Every structure is written in structure tokens, then in C-alpha cells.
CSV table of C-alpha atoms in Angstrom, one decimal:
chain,number,residue,atom,x,y,z
A,1,MET,CA,20.0,-26.3,-101.0
A,2,ALA,CA,23.1,-26.2,-103.1
A,3,LEU,CA,25.5,-23.3,-102.5
A,4,ILE,CA,23.4,-21.7,-99.9
A,5,ALA,CA,26.5,-21.3,-97.8
A,6,THR,CA,28.3,-19.2,-100.4
A,7,ARG,CA,25.5,-16.6,-100.2
A,8,ARG,CA,25.8,-16.2,-96.5
A,9,SER,CA,27.5,-13.0,-95.1
A,10,VAL,CA,28.6,-14.9,-92.0
A,11,MET,CA,31.5,-17.4,-92.1
A,12,THR,CA,30.2,-21.0,-92.3
A,13,LEU,CA,31.8,-24.1,-91.0
A,14,PHE,CA,30.6,-27.5,-92.1
A,15,SER,CA,31.4,-29.8,-89.2
A,16,ALA,CA,30.5,-33.2,-87.7
A,17,PRO,CA,29.6,-33.6,-84.0
A,18,LEU,CA,32.1,-36.3,-83.3
A,19,CYS,CA,34.8,-35.5,-85.9
A,20,ALA,CA,38.2,-34.8,-84.2
A,21,GLN,CA,39.4,-32.8,-87.3
A,22,SER,CA,36.3,-30.6,-87.1
A,23,HIS,CA,36.8,-30.2,-83.4
A,24,ARG,CA,40.3,-28.8,-83.8
A,25,VAL,CA,38.9,-26.1,-86.1
A,26,ARG,CA,36.1,-25.3,-83.7
A,27,ILE,CA,38.7,-24.8,-80.9
A,28,VAL,CA,40.5,-22.2,-83.1
A,29,LEU,CA,37.2,-20.4,-83.8
A,30,ALA,CA,36.3,-20.3,-80.1
A,31,GLU,CA,39.9,-19.2,-79.1
A,32,LYS,CA,39.7,-16.3,-81.5
A,33,ASP,CA,36.0,-15.5,-80.7
A,34,ILE,CA,35.1,-15.6,-84.4
A,35,THR,CA,31.4,-15.2,-85.4
A,36,VAL,CA,30.6,-18.3,-87.4
A,37,ASP,CA,27.6,-20.4,-88.5
A,38,ILE,CA,28.5,-24.0,-87.6
A,39,ILE,CA,26.5,-26.6,-89.5
A,40,ASN,CA,26.9,-29.9,-87.8
A,41,ILE,CA,26.0,-32.5,-90.4
A,42,ASP,CA,25.2,-36.2,-90.5
A,43,LEU,CA,28.2,-37.8,-92.3
A,44,ASP,CA,25.8,-40.5,-93.7
A,45,ASP,CA,23.5,-37.8,-95.2
A,46,LYS,CA,25.7,-35.0,-96.3
A,47,PRO,CA,24.1,-31.8,-97.8
A,48,GLU,CA,24.5,-30.9,-101.4
A,49,ASP,CA,26.4,-27.8,-100.4
A,50,LEU,CA,29.4,-29.8,-99.2
A,51,SER,CA,30.1,-31.6,-102.5
A,52,ASP,CA,29.7,-28.4,-104.4
A,53,LEU,CA,32.2,-26.6,-102.1
A,54,ASN,CA,34.7,-29.4,-101.4
A,55,PRO,CA,35.6,-32.0,-104.1
A,56,TYR,CA,36.5,-34.5,-101.4
A,57,ASN,CA,33.1,-34.0,-99.7
A,58,THR,CA,34.7,-34.0,-96.2
A,59,VAL,CA,34.5,-32.0,-93.0
A,60,PRO,CA,35.7,-29.6,-91.8
A,61,THR,CA,34.9,-27.3,-94.7
A,62,LEU,CA,35.0,-23.5,-94.1
A,63,VAL,CA,33.2,-21.0,-96.3
A,64,ASP,CA,34.2,-17.3,-96.0
A,65,ARG,CA,32.1,-15.4,-98.6
A,66,ASP,CA,33.4,-16.6,-102.0
A,67,LEU,CA,36.2,-18.7,-100.5
A,68,ALA,CA,35.8,-22.3,-99.6
A,69,LEU,CA,38.6,-24.1,-97.7
A,70,TYR,CA,39.0,-27.7,-96.7
A,71,GLY,CA,41.7,-29.6,-94.7
A,72,PRO,CA,41.9,-28.7,-91.0
A,73,GLN,CA,45.4,-27.3,-91.1
A,74,VAL,CA,44.7,-25.1,-94.1
A,75,ILE,CA,41.6,-23.8,-92.4
A,76,SER,CA,43.3,-23.3,-89.1
A,77,GLU,CA,46.2,-21.3,-90.6
A,78,TYR,CA,43.8,-19.2,-92.6
A,79,LEU,CA,41.8,-18.3,-89.5
A,80,ASP,CA,45.0,-17.5,-87.7
A,81,GLU,CA,46.2,-15.1,-90.4
A,82,ARG,CA,42.7,-13.7,-91.1
A,83,PHE,CA,42.1,-13.0,-87.4
A,84,PRO,CA,45.6,-12.4,-86.0
A,85,HIS,CA,44.7,-11.8,-82.4
A,86,PRO,CA,45.5,-13.8,-80.4
A,87,PRO,CA,48.2,-15.3,-82.6
A,88,LEU,CA,48.3,-19.1,-82.6
A,89,MET,CA,51.5,-19.6,-84.5
A,90,PRO,CA,55.0,-18.4,-83.6
A,91,VAL,CA,56.3,-15.3,-85.4
A,92,ASP,CA,59.9,-16.5,-86.2
A,93,PRO,CA,60.4,-19.0,-89.0
A,94,VAL,CA,62.3,-21.6,-87.0
A,95,SER,CA,59.7,-21.8,-84.3
A,96,ARG,CA,56.9,-21.8,-86.9
A,97,ALA,CA,58.6,-24.7,-88.7
A,98,ALA,CA,58.9,-26.6,-85.5
A,99,ALA,CA,55.2,-26.1,-84.9
A,100,ARG,CA,54.3,-27.3,-88.4
A,101,LEU,CA,56.6,-30.4,-87.9
A,102,ALA,CA,54.8,-31.2,-84.7
A,103,LEU,CA,51.4,-30.8,-86.4
A,104,TYR,CA,52.6,-33.1,-89.2
A,105,ARG,CA,53.5,-35.8,-86.7
A,106,ILE,CA,50.3,-35.4,-84.8
A,107,GLU,CA,48.4,-35.7,-88.1
A,108,ARG,CA,50.3,-38.8,-89.1
A,109,ASP,CA,50.5,-40.6,-85.8
A,110,TRP,CA,47.3,-39.6,-83.9
A,111,TYR,CA,44.7,-38.5,-86.3
A,112,SER,CA,45.0,-41.6,-88.4
A,113,VAL,CA,43.9,-43.5,-85.3
A,114,ALA,CA,41.1,-41.0,-84.6
A,115,GLU,CA,39.8,-41.5,-88.2
A,116,GLU,CA,39.9,-45.3,-87.6
A,117,ALA,CA,37.8,-44.9,-84.5
A,118,GLU,CA,35.3,-42.6,-86.1
A,119,ALA,CA,34.8,-45.1,-88.9
A,120,ASN,CA,34.2,-47.8,-86.3
A,121,GLY,CA,31.6,-46.0,-84.1
A,122,MET,CA,34.3,-44.4,-81.9
A,123,LYS,CA,35.6,-47.9,-81.0
A,124,LEU,CA,39.3,-48.5,-81.4
A,125,PRO,CA,40.7,-52.0,-82.1
A,126,ALA,CA,43.2,-53.3,-79.4
A,127,LYS,CA,46.2,-53.0,-81.8
A,128,SER,CA,45.5,-49.4,-82.7
A,129,ARG,CA,44.8,-48.5,-79.0
A,130,LYS,CA,48.2,-50.0,-78.0
A,131,ILE,CA,50.0,-48.0,-80.8
A,132,LEU,CA,48.3,-44.8,-79.7
A,133,LEU,CA,49.0,-45.3,-76.0
A,134,GLU,CA,52.7,-46.2,-76.7
A,135,SER,CA,53.0,-43.0,-78.8
A,136,LEU,CA,51.5,-40.9,-75.9
A,137,VAL,CA,53.8,-42.5,-73.4
A,138,ALA,CA,56.8,-41.8,-75.6
A,139,SER,CA,55.9,-38.1,-75.9
A,140,ALA,CA,54.9,-37.6,-72.2
A,141,ASP,CA,58.1,-35.8,-71.2
A,142,ILE,CA,57.5,-33.1,-73.9
A,143,PHE,CA,54.3,-32.1,-72.2
A,144,ALA,CA,56.1,-31.2,-69.0
A,145,ILE,CA,58.7,-28.9,-70.6
A,146,LYS,CA,56.4,-25.8,-71.1
A,147,PRO,CA,52.9,-24.7,-70.1
A,148,TYR,CA,51.7,-25.6,-73.6
A,149,PHE,CA,53.0,-28.1,-76.2
A,150,LEU,CA,56.6,-26.9,-76.8
A,151,SER,CA,55.5,-23.3,-76.2
A,152,ASP,CA,54.8,-20.7,-73.6
A,153,GLU,CA,51.7,-19.7,-75.5
A,154,PHE,CA,48.6,-21.6,-76.6
A,155,SER,CA,49.0,-22.5,-80.3
A,156,LEU,CA,47.5,-24.4,-83.2
A,157,VAL,CA,49.5,-27.4,-82.0
A,158,ASP,CA,47.4,-27.5,-78.8
A,159,CYS,CA,44.3,-27.1,-80.8
A,160,ALA,CA,45.2,-30.2,-82.7
A,161,ILE,CA,46.2,-32.2,-79.6
A,162,LEU,CA,43.2,-31.5,-77.4
A,163,PRO,CA,40.5,-33.3,-79.5
A,164,ILE,CA,42.6,-36.5,-79.4
A,165,LEU,CA,43.2,-36.3,-75.6
A,166,TRP,CA,39.5,-35.6,-75.0
A,167,ARG,CA,38.6,-38.8,-76.9
A,168,LEU,CA,41.0,-41.2,-75.1
A,169,PRO,CA,38.3,-42.7,-72.7
A,170,ALA,CA,36.1,-43.3,-75.8
A,171,TYR,CA,39.0,-45.1,-77.4
A,172,GLY,CA,39.3,-47.4,-74.4
A,173,ILE,CA,42.4,-45.8,-72.9
A,174,ALA,CA,41.9,-45.6,-69.1
A,175,PRO,CA,42.8,-42.5,-67.1
A,176,LYS,CA,45.3,-44.5,-65.0
A,177,ASP,CA,47.2,-45.4,-68.1
A,178,ILE,CA,47.7,-41.8,-69.2
A,179,PRO,CA,51.1,-40.4,-68.2
A,180,LYS,CA,50.9,-37.7,-65.5
A,181,PRO,CA,52.4,-34.9,-67.6
A,182,ILE,CA,49.7,-35.5,-70.3
A,183,ALA,CA,47.0,-35.9,-67.6
A,184,ASP,CA,48.0,-32.5,-66.0
A,185,TYR,CA,48.2,-30.8,-69.4
A,186,SER,CA,44.7,-32.1,-70.3
A,187,LYS,CA,43.2,-31.0,-67.1
A,188,ARG,CA,44.5,-27.5,-67.5
A,189,LEU,CA,43.6,-27.0,-71.1
A,190,PHE,CA,40.2,-28.7,-70.9
A,191,ALA,CA,39.3,-25.9,-68.4
A,192,ARG,CA,39.9,-23.2,-71.0
A,193,PRO,CA,36.7,-21.3,-71.9
A,194,SER,CA,37.5,-21.7,-75.6
A,195,PHE,CA,37.8,-25.5,-75.3
A,196,LYS,CA,34.5,-25.8,-73.4
A,197,LEU,CA,32.8,-23.6,-76.1
A,198,SER,CA,34.2,-25.8,-78.8
A,199,LEU,CA,32.4,-29.0,-77.6
A,200,THR,CA,29.4,-30.3,-79.3
A,201,GLU,CA,26.7,-32.1,-77.2
A,202,ALA,CA,27.9,-35.4,-78.6
A,203,GLU,CA,31.5,-34.7,-77.6
A,204,ARG,CA,30.5,-33.8,-74.1
A,205,GLY,CA,28.8,-37.2,-74.0
A,206,LEU,CA,32.1,-38.9,-74.6
A,207,ARG,CA,33.1,-38.1,-71.0
A,208,ALA,CA,29.6,-38.2,-69.4
């Protein structure tokens, strides 16, 4: 089935049902109401298409006609520019740089933990769980400053944060240990229609 995706007229996303990086892209797609063919793959039995399209053979991978993109931030910014309404990045350079810096830190500090969990059947070792919880506690006050993360509008930063927060119970972090500003933020944003649409059945099961 090699390169079937490149012949499709509809945009195609190669995703994985429990992959946090894939989830953040699915949130962007749902937020912008983009028509897309989502192919949720088994990471232990990847289709030939994926290695043909992405030299790293990873998800998420997005195919838009003759263009193949990989890397969640590259994909997310492409979607935001290709479908500019609603905008998910600030317009002015200073605010945009601040958002990118926040995304960089989230990627380094939180997604590294998510990838460790995914490689271990969604279980997180005690040491990594402690590091993640301490990082969340240290950032709690930031969640209380504005309706969204450092912003008055929903942004790509929120799209990146939400998959991690959704997975906290699966990582072994109890609701009572989550700081109130983060718990309140989570409750509000998990209720967004786009977030609900972004969830796979497997992801819903993380909080069943």
C-alpha cells in the first residue's frame, strides 16, 4: 500500500491512538474543523506508507497532497498558517516568540516524560512521575494568570499542554496532587468541543 496517502485528495494524518504528540495535532485539526482522514496505526506494525513519507518512521505524519510533514510542532504551525481561522498563534513577533519558547519547554520537560510512559505501556516510573509532578507544581501559578496558558485566546500552547494533562491519571498522578489552577484549567479546556472530538477511544479509556 506504499504511497497510497500521497494520492488522496483529502489531507491525511498518520496518528497513534495513545500517542500524546499525535493527540496535540488532532486537537489543532478539531479546533480548526479541518477535513482530514485520520489513520490510527499500530506502532508495532506500521504501514509501508509511513516509512516512505517520513524518514524517521514516526507519528504524527501529515500528508497534504504532495507535501509530507512530520514533527508535531512543524505540523501544527503549518495547519495554523494553511487554515488561519481561528488563529492559534499570536500575531506580534514578541508574543509569538514567547509562545514558541513555552512550546520548547513543554516539549523538553513534559513530552520527554510522555514518550517514556508510552514506551512503557503508559506506566511511568516513580522517579519520572515525581519530576513531572514537581514541574507541574512549579508552573501552577502561570495557569491562573489568564484564561488560557499565558494568553487570552486558545493557542497551540494549549493544544500541546492538554494531552499531557489528560494523561496524568494514567501516569499515576492523583487528582488530589494536581494544583488547583491546573485542575481548573483542565476542567474548562477538557470541556471544549474540539478537545472532545480529538480523543480516540483509547484516550477516552485513560479516564474511564
